[in-house]
């Protein structure tokens, strides 16, 4: 192979086009402007090198003027990309355009007026040296004044590029140097390969700069995420702290009311107190999460009285179901272990979440809690199922109903977190939630757990006594004489409140109409129904006139 300047230029073109392609691939991923300028820099240098390699086949205008202009333009594009990368003003760009114009003028003079190859080499190398020198100055400005993290590789490569062009100028006859080597074609071929090597180093340095920029952005994003996470923890702490005050007030007033309450009122107040205690436990847990920076849910196993826990949950369920005029049913095995080792608070949290969802998406229907227990050696196999006759779920849609913030149907007060939290808790307890549903007919959510039977004198299995009548069983129709009832407008308001289960608003309604002596029998019956959360009976009472 005849290794001459044309051959070196051809290989250089292939390399430059490859570097251009690499920069474009990076640009397609990140879409940053400086990568475009660097890729164009390699592209135009490759185009200029290709024209030089074809100097015997194309006019001098293309192989001399256009080719050398493209080679010099590549350095201008590199400079522009560096300025964009560091966010600097391109103050040297007008002077570079002037240098480029002077280069074209002198090249044309030494090509068409006085044909002098050595002079053209000198003009081209001088123009490149000036542009590279300004680029080097820009890099130092970026490192000093802007206090940017500067990749030392790009500085070293730029210095090498400057040295190459200065050495190339020494090969012209305008400087006293050994002409037998410097002015020979071998020297120019060597310089062409040198420029190609420098451009490969430039591409590597640019790639490292881009990677450093991405790492810096990633570090900023991580720092920002940590700050936001910290802010979320603080907000959770503030909310948890402020929620305790009103709940503590409610508990205090319920203690005062409990002292002079009737037997029926005492039962309702005790239900309120249990609810307050449960909510305060959740708030304490929220504060615990905030202190530990929201660590995952944990399960704390302790000896738990199973039947009282299930009875408490059924009491909560009665109030939940009454809001949508639903009937609550509670089925439990005839035989149950007295005490088991499990996290009672977590189990209660799961069942209340499932019951709340069932009551929320069911209207004028039935919500059922079923608990089955079977011996399993020294442990107990428990099966829990919450069924409803509500809207159901179309499971063919492949929706992850256990995912965070998944809402099958938009509902006021629904965040889509209930099933997500329940699944996490059940998984932590060694089980898994299952779902069976038919659209329009209802849904059943179930899970199985294995819990050791607690040791002690009061452990073992016992026969569950017959369950009491469900307080949500509809009351018999109540007929009140028309003359003892408020006017039609007031009754319509009461009917609307009962239809939506507005307990507090009904209490306010009673206070507004309790002063009328003629209304007292009606108000007394209304209070009795309200104490039993029997909203359907209240609605029926308003229509008997």
Coordinates of C-alpha atoms in Angstrom, one line a residue:
X1 CA 0.0 0.0 0.0
X2 CA 1.3 3.5 -0.9
X3 CA 0.9 5.3 2.4
X4 CA 0.6 9.0 1.4
X5 CA -1.5 12.0 2.4
X6 CA -4.5 10.9 0.4
X7 CA -4.5 7.5 2.1
X8 CA -4.2 9.1 5.5
X9 CA -7.0 11.5 4.7
X10 CA -9.3 8.6 3.6
X11 CA -8.7 6.7 6.9
X12 CA -9.2 9.9 8.8
X13 CA -12.6 10.4 7.1
X14 CA -13.7 6.9 8.1
X15 CA -12.7 7.5 11.7
X16 CA -14.4 11.0 11.8
X17 CA -17.7 9.6 10.5
X18 CA -17.6 6.9 13.1
X19 CA -17.0 9.4 15.9
X20 CA -19.9 11.6 14.5
X21 CA -22.2 8.5 14.6
X22 CA -21.2 7.9 18.2
X23 CA -22.0 11.4 19.3
X24 CA -25.3 11.3 17.5
X25 CA -26.2 8.1 19.4
X26 CA -25.5 9.9 22.7
X27 CA -27.6 12.8 21.5
X28 CA -30.6 10.6 20.7
X29 CA -30.6 9.5 24.3
X30 CA -30.0 12.8 26.1
X31 CA -31.1 15.5 23.6
X32 CA -28.5 18.0 24.7
X33 CA -27.3 20.7 22.2
X34 CA -23.5 20.4 22.8
X35 CA -23.6 16.8 21.5
X36 CA -25.0 18.1 18.2
X37 CA -22.2 20.6 17.7
X38 CA -19.5 18.0 18.6
X39 CA -21.1 15.4 16.2
X40 CA -21.2 18.1 13.4
X41 CA -17.6 18.9 14.2
X42 CA -16.5 15.3 13.5
X43 CA -18.8 15.2 10.5
X44 CA -17.4 18.3 8.7
X45 CA -13.8 17.2 9.5
X46 CA -14.5 13.8 7.9
X47 CA -16.1 15.5 4.9
X48 CA -13.0 17.7 4.5
X49 CA -10.7 14.7 4.8
X50 CA -12.7 12.8 2.2
X51 CA -12.3 15.7 -0.3
X52 CA -8.6 15.8 0.3
X53 CA -8.3 12.0 -0.3
X54 CA -10.1 12.7 -3.7
X55 CA -7.9 15.6 -4.7
X56 CA -6.9 13.9 -8.0
X57 CA -10.5 13.4 -8.9
X58 CA -12.2 16.6 -7.9
X59 CA -11.5 20.3 -8.8
X60 CA -9.0 22.3 -6.7
X61 CA -11.9 24.4 -5.4
X62 CA -13.3 21.3 -3.5
X63 CA -10.0 19.7 -2.5
X64 CA -8.4 23.0 -1.4
X65 CA -10.9 25.7 -0.5
X66 CA -13.9 23.7 0.6
X67 CA -11.8 20.9 2.2
X68 CA -9.6 23.1 4.4
X69 CA -12.5 25.3 5.3
X70 CA -14.4 22.3 6.6
X71 CA -11.4 21.1 8.6
X72 CA -11.1 24.5 10.3
X73 CA -14.9 24.8 10.8
X74 CA -14.7 21.6 12.8
X75 CA -12.6 23.4 15.5
X76 CA -15.2 26.2 15.5
X77 CA -18.0 23.7 16.2
X78 CA -15.9 22.0 18.9
X79 CA -15.5 25.4 20.6
X80 CA -19.2 26.2 20.3
X81 CA -20.1 22.8 21.9
X82 CA -17.6 23.4 24.8
X83 CA -19.2 26.8 25.4
X84 CA -22.6 25.3 25.5
X85 CA -21.5 22.5 27.9
X86 CA -20.1 25.0 30.4
X87 CA -22.8 27.6 29.8
X88 CA -20.3 30.3 28.6
X89 CA -20.8 33.1 26.1
X90 CA -19.4 32.4 22.7
X91 CA -17.5 35.6 22.7
X92 CA -14.7 34.3 20.4
X93 CA -17.1 33.1 17.8
X94 CA -17.1 36.3 15.7
X95 CA -13.2 36.4 15.6
X96 CA -13.2 32.7 14.6
X97 CA -15.5 33.6 11.7
X98 CA -13.0 36.3 10.7
X99 CA -10.1 33.9 10.9
X100 CA -12.1 31.4 8.8
X101 CA -12.7 34.1 6.2
X102 CA -9.1 35.1 6.1
X103 CA -8.1 31.5 5.7
X104 CA -10.3 31.1 2.7
X105 CA -9.0 34.3 1.2
X106 CA -5.3 33.3 1.5
X107 CA -6.0 29.7 0.3
X108 CA -7.6 31.1 -2.8
X109 CA -4.7 33.4 -3.3
X110 CA -2.1 30.6 -3.0
X111 CA -4.2 28.3 -5.1
X112 CA -5.2 30.5 -8.0
X113 CA -2.8 33.5 -8.0
X114 CA 0.4 32.0 -6.7
X115 CA 0.3 28.2 -6.5
X116 CA 2.2 27.4 -3.3
X117 CA 1.3 24.2 -1.4
X118 CA 3.6 24.9 1.5
X119 CA 2.0 28.4 2.0
X120 CA -1.5 26.8 2.0
X121 CA -0.4 24.3 4.7
X122 CA 1.0 27.2 6.7
X123 CA -2.3 29.2 6.3
X124 CA -4.5 26.3 7.3
X125 CA -2.3 25.3 10.3
X126 CA -2.1 28.9 11.5
X127 CA -5.9 29.3 11.4
X128 CA -6.4 26.1 13.3
X129 CA -3.8 27.0 15.9
X130 CA -5.5 30.4 16.5
X131 CA -8.9 28.8 17.0
X132 CA -7.5 26.0 19.2
X133 CA -5.7 28.6 21.3
X134 CA -8.9 30.5 21.9
X135 CA -10.6 27.2 22.8
X136 CA -7.9 26.4 25.3
X137 CA -8.4 29.9 26.8
X138 CA -12.1 29.2 27.1
X139 CA -11.4 26.0 29.0
X140 CA -9.2 27.8 31.5
X141 CA -11.9 30.5 31.9
X142 CA -14.5 27.7 32.6
X143 CA -12.3 26.1 35.2
X144 CA -11.2 29.4 36.9
X145 CA -14.0 32.0 36.8
X146 CA -17.1 29.8 36.5
X147 CA -15.6 27.3 39.0
X148 CA -16.9 24.4 36.9
X149 CA -15.5 20.9 37.4
X150 CA -13.1 20.7 34.4
X151 CA -12.2 17.4 32.8
X152 CA -8.4 17.5 32.5
X153 CA -8.5 15.2 29.5
X154 CA -10.0 17.8 27.2
X155 CA -7.4 20.3 28.2
X156 CA -4.5 17.9 27.5
X157 CA -6.1 16.9 24.1
X158 CA -6.5 20.6 23.2
X159 CA -2.9 21.3 24.0
X160 CA -1.9 18.3 21.9
X161 CA -4.0 19.6 19.1
X162 CA -2.3 23.0 19.3
X163 CA 1.1 21.3 19.3
X164 CA 0.2 19.3 16.2
X165 CA -0.7 22.4 14.2
X166 CA 2.3 24.3 15.4
X167 CA 4.5 21.4 14.3
X168 CA 2.8 21.3 11.0
X169 CA 3.6 25.0 10.5
X170 CA 7.3 24.2 11.1
X171 CA 7.1 22.0 8.0
X172 CA 6.5 25.0 5.7
X173 CA 9.4 26.8 4.0
X174 CA 8.7 30.0 5.9
X175 CA 10.6 28.6 8.9
X176 CA 14.2 27.5 8.9
X177 CA 13.9 23.8 9.5
X178 CA 15.3 20.6 7.9
X179 CA 13.3 20.6 4.7
X180 CA 14.3 17.1 3.6
X181 CA 11.8 15.8 6.2
X182 CA 9.5 18.5 7.3
X183 CA 8.5 19.5 3.8
X184 CA 8.2 16.0 2.6
X185 CA 4.9 14.1 2.0
X186 CA 5.9 11.7 4.8
X187 CA 5.7 14.5 7.3
X188 CA 2.3 15.7 6.2
X189 CA 1.0 12.1 6.3
X190 CA 2.4 11.7 9.8
X191 CA 0.6 14.9 10.8
X192 CA -2.7 13.7 9.3
X193 CA -2.5 10.5 11.4
X194 CA -1.6 12.7 14.4
X195 CA -4.7 14.9 13.9
X196 CA -6.8 11.7 13.6
X197 CA -5.4 10.4 16.8
X198 CA -6.1 13.7 18.5
X199 CA -9.7 13.7 17.3
X200 CA -10.2 10.2 18.7
X201 CA -8.9 11.5 22.0
X202 CA -11.2 14.5 21.7
X203 CA -14.2 12.1 21.3
X204 CA -13.2 10.2 24.4
X205 CA -12.8 13.4 26.3
X206 CA -16.1 14.8 25.2
X207 CA -17.7 11.5 26.1
X208 CA -16.2 11.7 29.6
X209 CA -17.4 15.3 30.0
X210 CA -20.9 14.2 29.0
X211 CA -20.8 11.3 31.5
X212 CA -19.5 13.7 34.2
X213 CA -22.4 16.0 33.5
X214 CA -24.9 13.2 33.8
X215 CA -23.4 12.1 37.1
X216 CA -23.6 15.7 38.4
X217 CA -27.3 15.8 37.4
X218 CA -27.9 12.5 39.0
X219 CA -26.2 13.6 42.2
X220 CA -28.4 16.8 42.2
X221 CA -31.5 14.7 41.6
X222 CA -30.5 12.3 44.5
X223 CA -29.9 15.2 46.8
X224 CA -33.2 16.8 45.9
X225 CA -35.0 13.5 46.4
X226 CA -33.4 13.2 49.9
X227 CA -34.5 16.7 50.7
X228 CA -38.1 16.0 49.6
X229 CA -38.1 12.7 51.5
X230 CA -37.0 14.5 54.6
X231 CA -39.8 17.1 54.0
X232 CA -42.3 14.3 53.7
X233 CA -41.1 12.8 56.9
X234 CA -41.4 16.2 58.7
X235 CA -44.9 16.7 57.3
X236 CA -46.0 13.3 58.4
X237 CA -44.7 14.1 61.9
X238 CA -46.5 17.5 62.0
X239 CA -49.8 15.9 60.8
X240 CA -49.5 13.0 63.2
X241 CA -48.8 15.3 66.1
X242 CA -51.7 17.7 65.3
X243 CA -54.1 14.8 64.9
X244 CA -53.6 13.6 68.4
X245 CA -55.1 16.8 69.9
X246 CA -58.7 16.5 68.6
X247 CA -58.8 12.8 69.2
X248 CA -57.7 13.3 72.8
X249 CA -60.4 15.8 73.2
X250 CA -63.0 13.4 71.9
X251 CA -61.8 10.7 74.3
X252 CA -62.0 13.2 77.2
X253 CA -65.5 14.2 76.4
X254 CA -66.6 10.6 75.9
X255 CA -65.2 9.8 79.4
X256 CA -67.3 12.6 80.8
X257 CA -70.5 11.5 79.0
X258 CA -69.9 7.9 80.0
X259 CA -70.3 8.8 83.7
X260 CA -74.0 9.7 83.3
X261 CA -74.9 7.6 80.3
X262 CA -77.7 5.0 80.0
X263 CA -76.9 1.4 79.2
X264 CA -77.6 1.9 75.5
X265 CA -75.6 5.1 75.4
X266 CA -72.8 3.5 77.3
X267 CA -72.3 0.9 74.6
X268 CA -72.2 3.5 71.9
X269 CA -69.7 5.6 73.9
X270 CA -67.5 2.6 74.5
X271 CA -67.5 2.0 70.8
X272 CA -66.4 5.6 70.3
X273 CA -63.6 5.1 72.8
X274 CA -62.4 2.0 71.1
X275 CA -62.3 3.8 67.8
X276 CA -60.4 6.7 69.3
X277 CA -57.9 4.2 70.8
X278 CA -57.5 2.5 67.5
X279 CA -56.9 5.8 65.7
X280 CA -54.4 7.0 68.3
X281 CA -52.5 3.8 67.8
X282 CA -52.3 4.4 64.1
X283 CA -51.1 8.0 64.7
X284 CA -48.4 6.7 67.1
X285 CA -47.4 4.3 64.3
X286 CA -47.3 7.3 61.9
X287 CA -45.1 9.2 64.2
X288 CA -42.9 6.1 64.6
X289 CA -42.5 6.0 60.8
X290 CA -41.6 9.7 60.7
X291 CA -38.9 9.2 63.3
X292 CA -37.4 6.2 61.5
X293 CA -37.8 7.9 58.1
X294 CA -40.7 5.8 57.0
X295 CA -39.3 2.3 57.4
X296 CA -41.4 -0.5 56.0
X297 CA -44.3 -1.9 57.9
X298 CA -43.3 -4.2 60.7
X299 CA -45.2 -7.0 62.4
X300 CA -45.0 -7.3 66.2
X301 CA -46.3 -10.7 67.4
X302 CA -47.9 -10.9 70.8
X303 CA -50.5 -12.9 72.6
X304 CA -53.9 -11.8 71.3
X305 CA -57.4 -12.6 72.5
X306 CA -59.0 -13.6 69.2
X307 CA -62.8 -13.4 69.9
X308 CA -62.8 -10.0 71.6
X309 CA -60.7 -8.7 68.7
X310 CA -63.2 -10.0 66.2
X311 CA -66.1 -8.6 68.2
X312 CA -64.5 -5.2 68.2
X313 CA -64.0 -5.3 64.5
X314 CA -67.7 -6.3 64.0
X315 CA -68.8 -3.3 66.0
X316 CA -66.8 -1.0 63.7
X317 CA -68.2 -2.8 60.7
X318 CA -71.8 -2.1 61.8
X319 CA -71.1 1.7 61.7
X320 CA -69.3 1.4 58.4
X321 CA -72.1 -0.5 56.8
X322 CA -74.9 1.8 58.1
X323 CA -73.6 4.7 56.0
X324 CA -74.7 3.1 52.7
X325 CA -77.8 1.4 54.1
X326 CA -76.0 -2.0 54.1
X327 CA -76.7 -5.0 56.3
X328 CA -73.7 -6.5 58.1
X329 CA -73.3 -10.2 58.7
X330 CA -70.7 -11.8 60.9
X331 CA -70.0 -15.6 60.8
X332 CA -67.4 -17.2 63.0
X333 CA -66.4 -20.9 63.6
X334 CA -68.0 -22.7 66.5
X335 CA -64.6 -23.5 67.8
X336 CA -61.9 -20.8 68.3
X337 CA -58.6 -20.7 70.2
X338 CA -58.8 -18.3 73.1
X339 CA -55.4 -16.7 72.5
X340 CA -53.1 -16.8 69.5
X341 CA -49.6 -15.2 68.9
X342 CA -50.1 -12.6 66.2
X343 CA -50.1 -8.9 65.6
X344 CA -53.7 -8.0 66.6
X345 CA -53.4 -4.4 65.6
X346 CA -52.2 -5.3 62.1
X347 CA -54.9 -8.0 61.7
X348 CA -57.5 -5.4 62.8
X349 CA -56.1 -2.9 60.3
X350 CA -56.4 -5.4 57.4
X351 CA -60.0 -6.4 58.2
X352 CA -61.2 -2.9 58.7
X353 CA -59.6 -1.8 55.4
X354 CA -61.4 -4.7 53.6
X355 CA -64.7 -4.0 55.4
X356 CA -64.4 -0.3 54.6
X357 CA -63.9 -1.0 50.9
X358 CA -66.8 -3.4 50.9
X359 CA -69.1 -1.0 52.6
X360 CA -68.0 1.9 50.4
X361 CA -68.8 0.1 47.1
X362 CA -72.0 -1.5 48.2
X363 CA -75.4 0.2 48.4
X364 CA -78.5 -1.3 50.0
X365 CA -76.7 -4.7 50.1
X366 CA -74.9 -7.0 52.4
X367 CA -71.4 -7.1 53.8
X368 CA -70.2 -10.3 55.4
X369 CA -67.2 -11.1 57.5
X370 CA -66.4 -14.8 57.8
X371 CA -63.8 -16.3 60.1
X372 CA -62.9 -20.0 60.1
X373 CA -60.4 -21.6 62.4
X374 CA -59.0 -25.1 62.3
X375 CA -56.4 -26.9 64.4
X376 CA -52.9 -27.3 62.9
X377 CA -50.8 -29.0 65.5
X378 CA -49.8 -26.5 68.1
X379 CA -51.0 -23.7 65.8
X380 CA -54.2 -22.5 64.3
X381 CA -55.1 -22.1 60.6
X382 CA -57.3 -19.0 60.2
X383 CA -59.2 -18.2 57.1
X384 CA -60.7 -14.7 56.8
X385 CA -63.1 -13.6 54.0
X386 CA -64.9 -10.3 53.5
X387 CA -67.7 -10.5 51.0
X388 CA -70.1 -7.9 49.6
X389 CA -73.0 -7.6 47.1
X390 CA -71.7 -4.4 45.6
X391 CA -70.5 -3.3 42.2
X392 CA -67.9 -5.9 41.8
X393 CA -64.6 -5.8 39.8
X394 CA -64.0 -6.8 36.2
X395 CA -60.9 -8.9 36.7
X396 CA -60.5 -9.4 32.9
X397 CA -59.2 -5.9 32.6
X398 CA -55.9 -7.1 34.2
X399 CA -55.9 -4.2 36.7
X400 CA -53.5 -4.6 39.6
X401 CA -56.0 -3.9 42.4
X402 CA -53.3 -4.4 45.0
X403 CA -51.1 -1.7 43.5
X404 CA -50.6 1.7 45.2
X405 CA -53.2 4.4 44.3
X406 CA -55.2 2.0 42.2
X407 CA -58.9 3.1 42.2
X408 CA -61.3 0.7 40.4
X409 CA -64.0 3.3 40.7
X410 CA -63.5 6.9 41.8
X411 CA -65.1 7.5 45.3
X412 CA -65.0 10.4 47.7
X413 CA -62.4 9.7 50.4
X414 CA -60.8 6.9 48.4
X415 CA -57.0 7.1 47.9
X416 CA -56.5 3.6 46.4
X417 CA -54.1 2.7 49.2
X418 CA -56.3 0.4 51.3
X419 CA -55.7 -2.9 49.4
X420 CA -52.1 -2.0 48.8
X421 CA -51.5 -1.6 52.6
X422 CA -53.6 -4.7 53.4
X423 CA -51.6 -6.8 50.9
X424 CA -48.3 -5.6 52.4
X425 CA -49.4 -6.4 56.0
X426 CA -50.8 -9.8 55.0
X427 CA -47.6 -10.7 53.2
X428 CA -45.5 -9.6 56.2
X429 CA -47.7 -11.9 58.3
X430 CA -47.1 -14.9 56.0
X431 CA -50.2 -14.8 53.9
X432 CA -51.5 -13.4 50.6
X433 CA -54.7 -11.6 49.7
X434 CA -56.9 -13.3 47.1
X435 CA -59.8 -11.7 45.2
X436 CA -62.9 -13.3 43.5
X437 CA -65.4 -11.0 41.9
X438 CA -68.3 -10.8 39.4
X439 CA -69.2 -7.3 38.0
X440 CA -72.5 -6.2 39.4
X441 CA -72.8 -9.1 41.8
X442 CA -70.1 -8.4 44.4
X443 CA -66.6 -9.2 45.6
X444 CA -64.9 -11.5 48.0
X445 CA -61.4 -10.8 49.4
X446 CA -59.8 -13.5 51.5
X447 CA -56.6 -14.6 53.1
X448 CA -55.3 -17.4 55.3
X449 CA -52.9 -17.1 58.2
X450 CA -51.2 -19.6 60.5
X451 CA -50.8 -18.4 64.1
X452 CA -49.3 -20.4 67.0
X453 CA -51.7 -20.9 70.0
X454 CA -50.5 -18.8 72.9
X455 CA -49.1 -20.7 75.9
X456 CA -50.8 -20.3 79.3
X457 CA -53.5 -21.5 81.5
X458 CA -56.2 -19.7 79.5
X459 CA -55.0 -21.1 76.2
X460 CA -56.7 -23.8 74.1
X461 CA -59.9 -24.0 72.1
X462 CA -63.4 -23.1 73.3
X463 CA -66.9 -23.1 72.0
X464 CA -68.1 -19.7 70.8
X465 CA -71.3 -18.7 72.4
X466 CA -74.3 -17.8 70.2
X467 CA -73.9 -14.4 68.6
X468 CA -76.2 -11.5 69.5
X469 CA -78.7 -10.2 67.1
X470 CA -77.1 -8.0 64.5
X471 CA -77.8 -4.3 65.5
X472 CA -78.2 -3.5 61.8
X473 CA -81.3 -5.7 61.5
X474 CA -84.0 -3.4 60.3
X475 CA -86.4 -2.2 63.0
X476 CA -90.1 -2.7 62.7
X477 CA -92.0 0.0 61.0
X478 CA -92.6 3.0 63.3
X479 CA -95.8 5.0 62.8
X480 CA -95.9 8.4 64.6
X481 CA -99.1 10.5 64.7
X482 CA -98.8 13.3 62.1
X483 CA -99.5 16.1 64.5
X484 CA -96.3 15.3 66.5
X485 CA -93.9 15.6 63.5
X486 CA -92.1 18.6 62.2
X487 CA -93.1 20.3 58.9
X488 CA -92.5 18.6 55.5
X489 CA -89.4 20.7 54.7
X490 CA -87.7 19.6 57.9
X491 CA -88.7 16.0 57.3
X492 CA -87.3 16.1 53.8
X493 CA -84.0 17.4 55.2
X494 CA -83.9 14.6 57.8
X495 CA -84.7 12.0 55.2
X496 CA -81.7 13.2 53.1
X497 CA -79.4 13.1 56.1
X498 CA -80.5 9.6 57.0
X499 CA -80.1 8.4 53.4
X500 CA -76.5 9.5 53.5
X501 CA -75.8 8.3 57.1
X502 CA -74.9 11.8 58.3
X503 CA -74.8 11.0 62.1
X504 CA -73.5 14.4 63.3
X505 CA -75.8 16.4 61.0
X506 CA -78.8 14.4 62.3
X507 CA -77.7 15.3 65.9
X508 CA -77.7 19.0 64.9
X509 CA -81.2 18.6 63.3
X510 CA -82.5 17.1 66.6
X511 CA -81.1 20.0 68.6
X512 CA -82.9 22.5 66.3
X513 CA -86.3 20.8 66.7
X514 CA -86.1 19.4 70.3
X515 CA -87.6 22.5 71.9
X516 CA -91.1 22.0 70.4
X517 CA -93.1 20.1 73.0
X518 CA -95.3 18.6 70.3
X519 CA -92.3 17.0 68.6
X520 CA -90.9 15.3 71.8
X521 CA -92.3 11.8 71.1
X522 CA -91.0 11.9 67.6
X523 CA -87.6 13.3 68.8
X524 CA -87.4 10.5 71.5
X525 CA -87.9 7.8 68.9
X526 CA -85.5 9.5 66.6
X527 CA -82.8 9.6 69.3
X528 CA -83.3 5.9 70.0
X529 CA -82.9 5.0 66.3
X530 CA -79.8 7.2 66.0
X531 CA -78.2 5.5 69.0
X532 CA -78.5 2.2 67.2
X533 CA -77.2 3.7 63.9
X534 CA -80.5 2.6 62.3
X535 CA -80.5 5.1 59.4
X536 CA -83.0 3.1 57.2
X537 CA -85.5 3.2 60.1
X538 CA -85.0 6.9 60.5
X539 CA -85.6 7.4 56.8
X540 CA -88.7 5.2 57.1
X541 CA -89.9 7.2 60.0
X542 CA -89.8 10.5 58.1
X543 CA -92.1 9.1 55.3
X544 CA -94.9 8.0 57.7
X545 CA -97.1 11.1 57.5

